[in-house]
Coordinates of C-alpha atoms in Angstrom, one line a residue:
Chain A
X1213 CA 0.0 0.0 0.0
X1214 CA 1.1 3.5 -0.9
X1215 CA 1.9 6.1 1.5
X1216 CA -0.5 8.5 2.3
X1217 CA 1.0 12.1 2.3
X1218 CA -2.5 13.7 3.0
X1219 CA -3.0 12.2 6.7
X1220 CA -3.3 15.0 8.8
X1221 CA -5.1 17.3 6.2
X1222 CA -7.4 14.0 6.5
X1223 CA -7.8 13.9 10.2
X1224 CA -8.2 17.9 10.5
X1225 CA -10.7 18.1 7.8
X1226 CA -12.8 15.4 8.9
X1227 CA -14.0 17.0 11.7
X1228 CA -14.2 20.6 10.5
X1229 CA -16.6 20.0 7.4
X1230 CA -19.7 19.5 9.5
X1231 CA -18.4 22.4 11.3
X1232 CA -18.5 24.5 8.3
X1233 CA -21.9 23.3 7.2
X1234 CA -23.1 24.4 10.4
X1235 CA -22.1 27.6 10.7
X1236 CA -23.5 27.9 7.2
X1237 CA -27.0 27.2 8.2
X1238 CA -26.2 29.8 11.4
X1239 CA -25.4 32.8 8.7
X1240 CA -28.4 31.5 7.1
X1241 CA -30.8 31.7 9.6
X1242 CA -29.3 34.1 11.6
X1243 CA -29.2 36.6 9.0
X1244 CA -32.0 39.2 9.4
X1245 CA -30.1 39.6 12.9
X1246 CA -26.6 39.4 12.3
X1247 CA -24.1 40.2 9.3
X1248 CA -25.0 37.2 6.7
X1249 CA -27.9 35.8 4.4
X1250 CA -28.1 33.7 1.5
X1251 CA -25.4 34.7 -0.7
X1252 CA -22.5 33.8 2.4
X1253 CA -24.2 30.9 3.4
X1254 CA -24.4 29.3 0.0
X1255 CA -21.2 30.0 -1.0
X1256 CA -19.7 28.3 2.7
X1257 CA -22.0 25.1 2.2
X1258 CA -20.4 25.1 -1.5
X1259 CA -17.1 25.7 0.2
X1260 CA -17.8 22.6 2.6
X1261 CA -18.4 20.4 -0.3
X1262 CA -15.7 21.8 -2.5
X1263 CA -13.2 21.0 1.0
X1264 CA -14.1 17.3 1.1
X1265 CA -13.9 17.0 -3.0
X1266 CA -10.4 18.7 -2.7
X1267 CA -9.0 15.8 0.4
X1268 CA -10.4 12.6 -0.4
X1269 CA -10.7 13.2 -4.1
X1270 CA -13.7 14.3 -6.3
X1271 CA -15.4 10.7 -6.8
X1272 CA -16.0 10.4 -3.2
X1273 CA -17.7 13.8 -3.5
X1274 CA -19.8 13.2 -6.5
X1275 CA -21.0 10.5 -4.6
X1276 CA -22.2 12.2 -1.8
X1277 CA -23.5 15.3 -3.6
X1278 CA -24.3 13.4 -6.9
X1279 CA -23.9 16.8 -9.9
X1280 CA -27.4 15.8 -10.9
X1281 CA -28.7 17.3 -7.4
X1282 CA -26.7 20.6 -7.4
X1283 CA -27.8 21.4 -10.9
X1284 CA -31.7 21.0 -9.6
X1285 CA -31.2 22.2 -6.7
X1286 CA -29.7 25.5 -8.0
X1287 CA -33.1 25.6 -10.5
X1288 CA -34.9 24.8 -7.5
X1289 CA -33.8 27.8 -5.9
X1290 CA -34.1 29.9 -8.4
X1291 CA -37.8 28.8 -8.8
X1292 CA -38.3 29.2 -5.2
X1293 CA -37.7 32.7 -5.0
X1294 CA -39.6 33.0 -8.2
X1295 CA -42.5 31.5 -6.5
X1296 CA -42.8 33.6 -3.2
X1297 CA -43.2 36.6 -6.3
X1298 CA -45.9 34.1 -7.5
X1299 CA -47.7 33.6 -4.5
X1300 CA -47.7 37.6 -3.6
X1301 CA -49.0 38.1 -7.1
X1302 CA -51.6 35.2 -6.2
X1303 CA -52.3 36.8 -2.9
X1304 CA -53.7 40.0 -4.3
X1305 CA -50.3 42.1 -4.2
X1306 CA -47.4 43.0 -6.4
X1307 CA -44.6 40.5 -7.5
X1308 CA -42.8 40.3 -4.2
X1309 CA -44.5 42.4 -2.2
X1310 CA -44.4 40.5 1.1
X1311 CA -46.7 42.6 3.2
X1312 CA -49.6 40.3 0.6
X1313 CA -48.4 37.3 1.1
X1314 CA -50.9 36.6 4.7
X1315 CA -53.1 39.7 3.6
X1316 CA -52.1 41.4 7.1
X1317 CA -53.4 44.8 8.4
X1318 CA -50.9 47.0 8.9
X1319 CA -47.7 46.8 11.3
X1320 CA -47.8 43.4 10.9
X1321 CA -44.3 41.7 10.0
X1322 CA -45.1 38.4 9.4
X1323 CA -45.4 38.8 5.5
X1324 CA -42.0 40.2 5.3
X1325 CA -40.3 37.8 7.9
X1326 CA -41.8 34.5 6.6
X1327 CA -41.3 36.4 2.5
X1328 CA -37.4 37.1 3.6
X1329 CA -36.8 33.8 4.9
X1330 CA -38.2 32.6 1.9
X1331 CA -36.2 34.3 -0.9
X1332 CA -33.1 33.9 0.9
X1333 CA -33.4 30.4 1.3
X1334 CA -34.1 30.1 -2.4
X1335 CA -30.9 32.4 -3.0
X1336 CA -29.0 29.5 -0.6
X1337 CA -30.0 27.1 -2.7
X1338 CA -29.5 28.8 -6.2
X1339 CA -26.0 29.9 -4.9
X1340 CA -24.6 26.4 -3.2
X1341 CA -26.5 24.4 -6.5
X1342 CA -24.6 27.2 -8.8
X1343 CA -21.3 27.8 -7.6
X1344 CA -20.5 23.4 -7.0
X1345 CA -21.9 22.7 -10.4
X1346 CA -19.4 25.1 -11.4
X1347 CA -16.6 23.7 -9.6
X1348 CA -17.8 20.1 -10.6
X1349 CA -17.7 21.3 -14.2
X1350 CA -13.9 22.3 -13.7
X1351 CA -13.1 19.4 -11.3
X1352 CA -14.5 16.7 -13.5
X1353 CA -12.7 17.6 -16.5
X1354 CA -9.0 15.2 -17.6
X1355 CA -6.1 16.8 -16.5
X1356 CA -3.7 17.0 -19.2
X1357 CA -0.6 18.1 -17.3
X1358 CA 1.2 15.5 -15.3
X1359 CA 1.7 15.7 -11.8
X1360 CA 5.5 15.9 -12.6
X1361 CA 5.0 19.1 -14.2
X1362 CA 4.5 21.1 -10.6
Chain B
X903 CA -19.6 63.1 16.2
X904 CA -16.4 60.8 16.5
X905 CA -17.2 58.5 19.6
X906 CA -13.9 59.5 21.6
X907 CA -10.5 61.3 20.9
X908 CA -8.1 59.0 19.0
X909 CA -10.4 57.0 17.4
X910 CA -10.1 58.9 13.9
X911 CA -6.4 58.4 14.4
X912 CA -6.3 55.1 14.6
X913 CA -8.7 54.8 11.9
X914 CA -6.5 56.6 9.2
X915 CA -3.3 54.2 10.5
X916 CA -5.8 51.0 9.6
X917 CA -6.8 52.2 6.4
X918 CA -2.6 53.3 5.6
X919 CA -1.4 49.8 6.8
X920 CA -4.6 47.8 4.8
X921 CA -3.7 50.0 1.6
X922 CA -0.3 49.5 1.7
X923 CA -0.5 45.8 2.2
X924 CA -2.8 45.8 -1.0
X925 CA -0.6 47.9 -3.2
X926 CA 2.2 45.0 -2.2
X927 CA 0.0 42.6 -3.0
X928 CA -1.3 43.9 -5.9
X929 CA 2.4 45.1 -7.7
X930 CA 3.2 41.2 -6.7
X931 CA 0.8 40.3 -8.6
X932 CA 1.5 42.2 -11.7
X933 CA 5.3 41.0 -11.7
X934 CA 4.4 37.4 -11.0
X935 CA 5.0 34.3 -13.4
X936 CA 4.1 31.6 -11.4
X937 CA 0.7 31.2 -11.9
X938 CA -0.1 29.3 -8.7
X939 CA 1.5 32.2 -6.6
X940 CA -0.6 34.7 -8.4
X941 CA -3.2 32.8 -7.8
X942 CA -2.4 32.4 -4.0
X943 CA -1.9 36.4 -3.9
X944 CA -5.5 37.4 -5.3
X945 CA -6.6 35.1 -2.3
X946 CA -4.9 37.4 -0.2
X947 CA -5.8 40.3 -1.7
X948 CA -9.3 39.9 -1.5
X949 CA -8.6 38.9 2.2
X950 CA -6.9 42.2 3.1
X951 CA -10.0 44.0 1.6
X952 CA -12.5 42.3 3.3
X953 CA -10.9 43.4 6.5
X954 CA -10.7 47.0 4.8
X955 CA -14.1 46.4 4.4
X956 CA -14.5 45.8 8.2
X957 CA -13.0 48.7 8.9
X958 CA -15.3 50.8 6.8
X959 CA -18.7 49.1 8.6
X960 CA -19.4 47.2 5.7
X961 CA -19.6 43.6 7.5
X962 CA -22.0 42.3 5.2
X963 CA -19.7 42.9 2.4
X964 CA -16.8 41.9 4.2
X965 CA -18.0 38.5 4.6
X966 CA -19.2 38.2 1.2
X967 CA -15.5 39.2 -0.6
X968 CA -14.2 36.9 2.2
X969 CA -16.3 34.0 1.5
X970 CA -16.1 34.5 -2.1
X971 CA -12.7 36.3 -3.3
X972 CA -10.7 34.3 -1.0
X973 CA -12.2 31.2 -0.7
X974 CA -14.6 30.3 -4.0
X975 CA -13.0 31.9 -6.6
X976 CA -9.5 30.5 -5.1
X977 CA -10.6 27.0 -5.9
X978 CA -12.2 27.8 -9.0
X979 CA -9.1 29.5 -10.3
X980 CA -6.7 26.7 -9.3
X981 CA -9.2 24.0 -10.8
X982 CA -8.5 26.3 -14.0
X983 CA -4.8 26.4 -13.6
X984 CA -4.9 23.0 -12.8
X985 CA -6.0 22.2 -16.5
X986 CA -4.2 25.0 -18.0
X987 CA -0.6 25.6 -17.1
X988 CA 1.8 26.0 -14.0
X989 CA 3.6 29.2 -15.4
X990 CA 2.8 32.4 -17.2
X991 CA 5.3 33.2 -20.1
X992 CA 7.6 35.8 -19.2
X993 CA 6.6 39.6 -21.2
X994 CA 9.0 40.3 -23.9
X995 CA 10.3 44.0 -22.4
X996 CA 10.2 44.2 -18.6
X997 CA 7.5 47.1 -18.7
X998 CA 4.8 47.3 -21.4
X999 CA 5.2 51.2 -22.1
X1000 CA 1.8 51.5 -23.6
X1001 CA -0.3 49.9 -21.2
X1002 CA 1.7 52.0 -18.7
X1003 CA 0.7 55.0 -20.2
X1004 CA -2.8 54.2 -20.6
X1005 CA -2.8 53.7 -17.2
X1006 CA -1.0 56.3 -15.6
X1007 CA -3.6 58.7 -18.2
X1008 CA -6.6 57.1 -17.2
X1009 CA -5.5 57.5 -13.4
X1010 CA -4.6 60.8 -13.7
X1011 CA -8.1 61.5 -14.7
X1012 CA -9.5 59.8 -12.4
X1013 CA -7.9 61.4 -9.5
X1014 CA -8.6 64.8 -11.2
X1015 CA -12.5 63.7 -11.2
X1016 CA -11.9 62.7 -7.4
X1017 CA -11.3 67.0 -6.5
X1018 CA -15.2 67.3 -6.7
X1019 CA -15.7 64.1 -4.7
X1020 CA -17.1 64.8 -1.4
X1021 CA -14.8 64.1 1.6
X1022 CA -14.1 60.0 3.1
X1023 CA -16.9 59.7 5.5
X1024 CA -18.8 62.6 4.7
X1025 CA -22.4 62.4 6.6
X1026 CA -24.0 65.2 3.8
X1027 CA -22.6 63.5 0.7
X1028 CA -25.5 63.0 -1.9
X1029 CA -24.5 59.1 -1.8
X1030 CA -25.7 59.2 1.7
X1031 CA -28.4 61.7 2.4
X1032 CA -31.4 60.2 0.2
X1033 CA -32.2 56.8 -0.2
X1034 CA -29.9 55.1 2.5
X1035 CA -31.4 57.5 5.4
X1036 CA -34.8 56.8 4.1
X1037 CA -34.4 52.6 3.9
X1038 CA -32.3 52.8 7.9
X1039 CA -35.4 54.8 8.6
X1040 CA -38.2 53.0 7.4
X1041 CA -36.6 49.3 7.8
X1042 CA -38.2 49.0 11.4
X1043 CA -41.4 49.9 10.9
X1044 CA -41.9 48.3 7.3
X1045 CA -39.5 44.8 7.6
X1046 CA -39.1 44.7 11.4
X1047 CA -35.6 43.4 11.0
X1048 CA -32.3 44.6 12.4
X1049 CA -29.8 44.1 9.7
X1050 CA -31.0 46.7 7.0
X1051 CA -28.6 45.5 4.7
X1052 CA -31.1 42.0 4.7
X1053 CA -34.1 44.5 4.8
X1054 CA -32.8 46.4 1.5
X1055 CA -31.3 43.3 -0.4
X1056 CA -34.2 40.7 0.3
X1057 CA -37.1 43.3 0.2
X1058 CA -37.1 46.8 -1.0
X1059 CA -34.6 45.3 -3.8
X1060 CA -35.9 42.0 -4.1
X1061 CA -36.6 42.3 -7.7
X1062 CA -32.8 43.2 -8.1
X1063 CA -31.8 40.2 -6.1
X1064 CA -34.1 38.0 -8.3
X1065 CA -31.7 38.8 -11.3
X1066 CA -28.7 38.2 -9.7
X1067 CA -29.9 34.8 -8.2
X1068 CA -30.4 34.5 -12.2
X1069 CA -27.2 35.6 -13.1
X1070 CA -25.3 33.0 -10.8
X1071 CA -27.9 30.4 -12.5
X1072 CA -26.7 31.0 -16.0
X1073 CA -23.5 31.6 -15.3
X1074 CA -23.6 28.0 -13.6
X1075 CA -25.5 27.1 -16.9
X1076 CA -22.7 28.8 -19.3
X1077 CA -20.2 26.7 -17.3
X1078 CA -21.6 23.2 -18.1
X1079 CA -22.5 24.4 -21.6
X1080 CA -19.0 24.7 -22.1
X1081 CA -17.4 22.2 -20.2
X1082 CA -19.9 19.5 -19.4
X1083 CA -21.7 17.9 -16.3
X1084 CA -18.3 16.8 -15.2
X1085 CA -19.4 13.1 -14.7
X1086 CA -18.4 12.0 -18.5
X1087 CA -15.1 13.2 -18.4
X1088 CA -14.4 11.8 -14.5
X1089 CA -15.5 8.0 -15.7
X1090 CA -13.1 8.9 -18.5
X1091 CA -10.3 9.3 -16.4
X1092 CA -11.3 6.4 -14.4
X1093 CA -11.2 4.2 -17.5
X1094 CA -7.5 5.7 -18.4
X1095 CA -6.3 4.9 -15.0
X1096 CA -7.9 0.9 -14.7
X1097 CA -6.5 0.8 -18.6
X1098 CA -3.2 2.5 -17.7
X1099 CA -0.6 1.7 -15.7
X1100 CA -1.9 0.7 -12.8
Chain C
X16 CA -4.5 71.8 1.6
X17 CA -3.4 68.7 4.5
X18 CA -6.9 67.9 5.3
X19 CA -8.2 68.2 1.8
X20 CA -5.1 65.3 0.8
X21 CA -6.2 63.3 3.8
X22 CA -9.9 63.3 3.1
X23 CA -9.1 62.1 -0.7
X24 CA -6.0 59.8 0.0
X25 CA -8.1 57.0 0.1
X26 CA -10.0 57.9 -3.6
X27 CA -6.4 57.9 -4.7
X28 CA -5.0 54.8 -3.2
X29 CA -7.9 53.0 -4.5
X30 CA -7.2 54.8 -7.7
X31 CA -4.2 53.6 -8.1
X32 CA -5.0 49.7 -7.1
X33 CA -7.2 49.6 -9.9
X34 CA -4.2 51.2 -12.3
X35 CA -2.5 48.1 -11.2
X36 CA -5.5 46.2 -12.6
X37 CA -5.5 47.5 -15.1
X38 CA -1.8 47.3 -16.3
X39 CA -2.2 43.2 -15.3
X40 CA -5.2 43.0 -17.3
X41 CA -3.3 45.4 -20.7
X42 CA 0.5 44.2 -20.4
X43 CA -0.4 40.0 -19.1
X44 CA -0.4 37.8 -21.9
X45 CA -1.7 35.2 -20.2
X46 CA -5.2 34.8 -20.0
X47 CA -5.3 33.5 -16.6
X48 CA -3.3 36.2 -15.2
X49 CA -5.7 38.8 -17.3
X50 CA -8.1 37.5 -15.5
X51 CA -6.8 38.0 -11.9
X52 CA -6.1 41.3 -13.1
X53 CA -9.6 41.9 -13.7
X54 CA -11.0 40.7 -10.0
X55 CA -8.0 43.4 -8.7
X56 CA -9.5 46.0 -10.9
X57 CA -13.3 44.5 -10.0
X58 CA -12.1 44.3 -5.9
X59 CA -10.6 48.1 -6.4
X60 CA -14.2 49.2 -7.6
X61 CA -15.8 47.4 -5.0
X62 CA -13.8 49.0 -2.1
X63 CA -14.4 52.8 -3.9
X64 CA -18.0 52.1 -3.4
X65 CA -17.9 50.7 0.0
X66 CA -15.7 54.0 1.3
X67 CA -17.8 56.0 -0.4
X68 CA -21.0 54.7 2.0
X69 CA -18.8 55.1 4.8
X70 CA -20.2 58.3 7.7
X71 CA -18.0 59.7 10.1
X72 CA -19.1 58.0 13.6
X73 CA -21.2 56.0 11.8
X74 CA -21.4 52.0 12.9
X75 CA -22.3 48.6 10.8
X76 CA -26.3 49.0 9.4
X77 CA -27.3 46.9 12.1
X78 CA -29.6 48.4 14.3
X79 CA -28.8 47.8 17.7
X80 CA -30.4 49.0 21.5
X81 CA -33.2 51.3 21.4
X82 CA -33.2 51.3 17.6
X83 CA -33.7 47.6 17.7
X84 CA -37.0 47.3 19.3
X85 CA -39.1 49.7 17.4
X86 CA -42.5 48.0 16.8
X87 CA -44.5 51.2 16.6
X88 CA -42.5 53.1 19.2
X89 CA -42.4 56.5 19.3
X90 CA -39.9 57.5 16.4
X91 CA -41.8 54.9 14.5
X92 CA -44.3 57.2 14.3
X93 CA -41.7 59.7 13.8
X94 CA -40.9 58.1 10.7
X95 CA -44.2 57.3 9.2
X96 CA -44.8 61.4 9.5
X97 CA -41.9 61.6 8.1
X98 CA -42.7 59.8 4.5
X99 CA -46.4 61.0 5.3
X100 CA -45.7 64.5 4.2
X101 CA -42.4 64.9 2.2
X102 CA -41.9 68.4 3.3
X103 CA -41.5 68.0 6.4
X104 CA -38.9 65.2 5.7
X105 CA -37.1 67.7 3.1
X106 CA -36.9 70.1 6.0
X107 CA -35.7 67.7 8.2
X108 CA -32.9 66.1 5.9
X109 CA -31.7 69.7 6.1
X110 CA -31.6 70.4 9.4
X111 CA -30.2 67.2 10.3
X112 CA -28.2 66.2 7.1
X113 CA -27.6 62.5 6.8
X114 CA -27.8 62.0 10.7
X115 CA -30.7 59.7 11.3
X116 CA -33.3 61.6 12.9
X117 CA -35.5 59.3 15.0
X118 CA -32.2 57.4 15.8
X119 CA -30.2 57.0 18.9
X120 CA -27.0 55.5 16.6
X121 CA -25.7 56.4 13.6
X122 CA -25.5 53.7 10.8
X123 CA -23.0 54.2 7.6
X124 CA -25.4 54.0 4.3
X125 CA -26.5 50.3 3.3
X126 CA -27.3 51.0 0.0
X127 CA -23.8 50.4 -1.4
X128 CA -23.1 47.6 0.6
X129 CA -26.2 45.7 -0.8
X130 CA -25.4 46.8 -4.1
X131 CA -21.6 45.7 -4.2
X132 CA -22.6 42.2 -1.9
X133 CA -24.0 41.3 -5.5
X134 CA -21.8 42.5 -7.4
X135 CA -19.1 40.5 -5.4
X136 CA -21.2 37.0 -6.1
X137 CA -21.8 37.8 -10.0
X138 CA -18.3 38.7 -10.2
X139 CA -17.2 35.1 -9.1
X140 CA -19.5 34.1 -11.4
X141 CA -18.6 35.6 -15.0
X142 CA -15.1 34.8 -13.6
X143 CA -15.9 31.4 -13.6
X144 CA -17.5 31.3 -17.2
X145 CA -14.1 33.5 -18.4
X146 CA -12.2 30.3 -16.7
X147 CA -14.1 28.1 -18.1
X148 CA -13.3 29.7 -21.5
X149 CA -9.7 29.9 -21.0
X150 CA -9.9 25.8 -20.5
X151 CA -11.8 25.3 -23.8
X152 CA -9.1 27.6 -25.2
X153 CA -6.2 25.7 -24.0
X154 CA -8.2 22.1 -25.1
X155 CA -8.3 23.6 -28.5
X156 CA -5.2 25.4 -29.3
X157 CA -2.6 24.0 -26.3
X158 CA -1.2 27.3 -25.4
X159 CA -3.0 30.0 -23.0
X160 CA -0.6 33.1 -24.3
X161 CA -2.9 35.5 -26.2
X162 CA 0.0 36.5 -28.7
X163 CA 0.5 32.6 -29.4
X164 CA -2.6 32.2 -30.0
X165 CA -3.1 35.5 -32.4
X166 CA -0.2 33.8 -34.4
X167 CA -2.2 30.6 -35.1
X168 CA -5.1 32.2 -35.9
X169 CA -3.3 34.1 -38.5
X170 CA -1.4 31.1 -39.7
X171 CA -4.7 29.6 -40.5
X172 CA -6.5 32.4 -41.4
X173 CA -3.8 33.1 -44.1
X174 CA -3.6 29.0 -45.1
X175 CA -6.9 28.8 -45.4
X176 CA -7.0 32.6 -48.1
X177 CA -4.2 30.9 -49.8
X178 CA -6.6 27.8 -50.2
X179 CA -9.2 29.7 -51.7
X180 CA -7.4 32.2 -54.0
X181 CA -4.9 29.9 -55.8
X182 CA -2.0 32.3 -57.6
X183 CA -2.7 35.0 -55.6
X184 CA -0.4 37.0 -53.5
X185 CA -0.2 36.7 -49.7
X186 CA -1.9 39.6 -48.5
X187 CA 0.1 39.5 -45.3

């Protein structure tokens, strides 16, 4: 059996992607309080992904994330903040005007809280789906230099 | 204004010490062949500005360049390198006289246009009077939520957000247009190795 | 004449980071290199815009303490007079300038910073379409140098005139 070179960037990555995936869905979520939102977040889950592809090599990673569900779920996303403009227009309102979205009387917030948390979770989605399809498409693709060449 | 005495000072020493480290970086860059240490160097470059960006109370931004200059487009541009090449081919004369004078023109415009600008942190500049004061204003009666910059981007500019979400789409779109799903070309290579020499 | 240097060294600096840019992106003839001229040049815009936002005293655009909880609190109120009548507002932005009446803290403008947090993520994003342009490139002519690359297109360009016009001169 070969040597492996990669055994501590093994053992310290291991335990610090689920960190990272974490504290992805923290910016997420924490967002309307706290620097962050769907942009940051998508781009760290991609970032947790791209992490594990880059250590234990990019089959392992397909197979986890398979590029059949980024690709979807960066249309998903994309459709999903589409569709809370749907529903507003559905509800009576402009295209995403929250304040329709529960028909409300004034000062209430809920339309806006439950409309942001919406959009920015489809932005998570359209963002992480995006940006690892990307580096799937780069990734996936024969390397014609050697290793020698470095 | 100022919260206490000193603070302005230390302030200005940030911002000298941050721009100087990014003009290093930057002429680095420019005189670099090795294409993995430019690409290292734009890492740290966007690094440095993200905590220029602190500096200047822009967090949300700051976390943005810092999740995305130094960390996404790192990995996309060594991906690139990686099925490019190692090392940029050295420039015929050791400074391109044209370019240089195109640039020090253009600068030198710029920096005369930059005599009307108002004054680094001015509270009565147009750019900060109209709009901005009216979304910090309204964003806790109308969004009831603390971080305006969520408030602005999610809700007043939703619509704008929708077509950047869009743009990142096709962009992804454009990407596998060009260079395919990713899962042809990876069996591919696993065929070449089982065939090869192992 | 100091404090009118001091108050536009920044402009200037950031001026001058996206000369560099610019140079990388003019003098490089490598496309990769171009390219990571072109995020300096996009990051140097980026901070112009985000210094520009910046207010004396001014904190992140995160309302904090009394600002916070404002669910129809008194300068809630406040503000919905204030876009009730524009007039008043008007009057109001002058007296006060940008200082946020009905605020106990002052928050730097978060306009910009919404409009360059896109800008940041599309950037990444036609950068990774240029990338993924520059590897087509290199699949198709094996060289990433754009004066190599001019060559060859000429070398065809004039093989394939030669082709059509039989006798003729080369027009090179």
């Amino acid at each position: 059996m070969r040597t492996d070179h990669h055994i501590i960037l093994r053992v310290v990555a291991k335990p610090l992607i689920p960190i990272i995936a974490l504290f992805a869905l923290y910016v997420q979520f924490h967002g309307d309080y706290s620097p962050g939102g769907g942009f940051q977040a998508g781009v760290i889950i991609a970032v947790a992904v791209i992490l594990y592809a880059l250590i234990f090599g990019i089959s392992p990673a397909m197979r986890a994330v398979p590029p059949a569900f980024t690709r979807s779920l960066a249309a998903i996303g994309f459709l999903l903040y589409a569709g809370v403009g749907v529903w507003a227009l559905l509800m009576g309102g402009n295209f995403l005007d929250y304040d329709a979205l529960f028909n409300e009387a004034d000062g209430g917030h809920h339309g806006q809280h439950y409309g942001i948390l919406l959009v920015e979770l489809g932005v998570l989605f359209a963002v992480a789906g995006s940006m690892l399809s990307i580096f799937y498409a780069f990734a996936g693709r024969v390397t014609e230099i050697k290793d020698e060449d470095w | 204004m100022t919260g206490y005495e000193g603070a302005d000072l230390a302030i200005a020493l940030i911002n000298v010490v941050l721009l100087g480290l990014l003009f290093v970086v930057a002429i680095a860059i420019a005189r670099m062949r090795s294409l993995f240490a430019i690409v290292m160097l734009s890492s740290i470059y966007s690094l440095i500005s993200a905590t220029w960006f602190v500096a200047l109370d822009a967090v949300d931004v700051a976390f943005t360049e810092a999740a995305v200059g130094a960390g996404i487009s790192t990995a996309l541009l060594l991906g690139a390198m990686l099925l490019t090449s190692r090392t940029a081919k050295p420039e015929p004369r050791k400074f391109a006289i044209v370019p240089l004078l195109v640039c020090i023109a253009t600068g030198l415009i710029l920096v005369y246009a930059t005599i009307d600008l108002p004054a680094f942190g001015d509270p009565d500049s147009p750019a900060n009077t109209y709009v901005g004061t009216d979304y910090i204003e309204r964003t806790p009666e109308e969004i009831g939520v603390p971080n305006i910059v969520t408030a602005v981007l999610a809700s007043y500019r939703g619509f704008d957000t929708l077509g950047e979400t869009g743009v990142v789409f096709s962009a992804a779109l454009a990407v596998i247009l060009l260079l395919g799903f990713g899962e042809r070309s990876l069996s591919a290579s696993i065929g070449r190795r089982k065939g090869g020499k192992e | 004449m100091l404090e009118f240097i001091l108050e536009r060294g920044n402009y200037w600096a950031i001026i001058g980071l996206m000369m560099i840019g610019l140079y990388t992106l003019f003098a490089a003839t490598n496309l990769i290199k171009r390219l990571v001229g072109l995020s300096i040049f996009q990051t140097s815009i980026i901070l112009f815009y985000i210094s520009l936002s910046r207010i004396d005293g001014g904190t992140a655009p995160i309302l904090y303490g009394e600002d916070a909880k404002s669910h129809g609190g008194g300068h809630g109120e406040e503000a919905a007079a204030g876009h009730a009548s524009d007039a008043t507002h008007a009057a109001a932005d002058a007296a006060h300038g940008a200082v946020n009446h009905g605020m106990e803290h002052i928050y730097s403008n978060p306009l910009p910073h919404v409009l360059m947090l896109t800008a940041i993520v599309v950037g990444v994003a036609t950068l990774s379409v240029g990338l993924a342009i520059v590897v087509r490139i290199r699949e198709a002519y094996g060289t990433i140098e754009s004066d190599e690359i001019r060559e060859m297109d000429l070398d065809v360009a004039l093989a394939e005139y030669a082709e059509d016009h039989p006798g003729e001169a080369n027009p090179a």
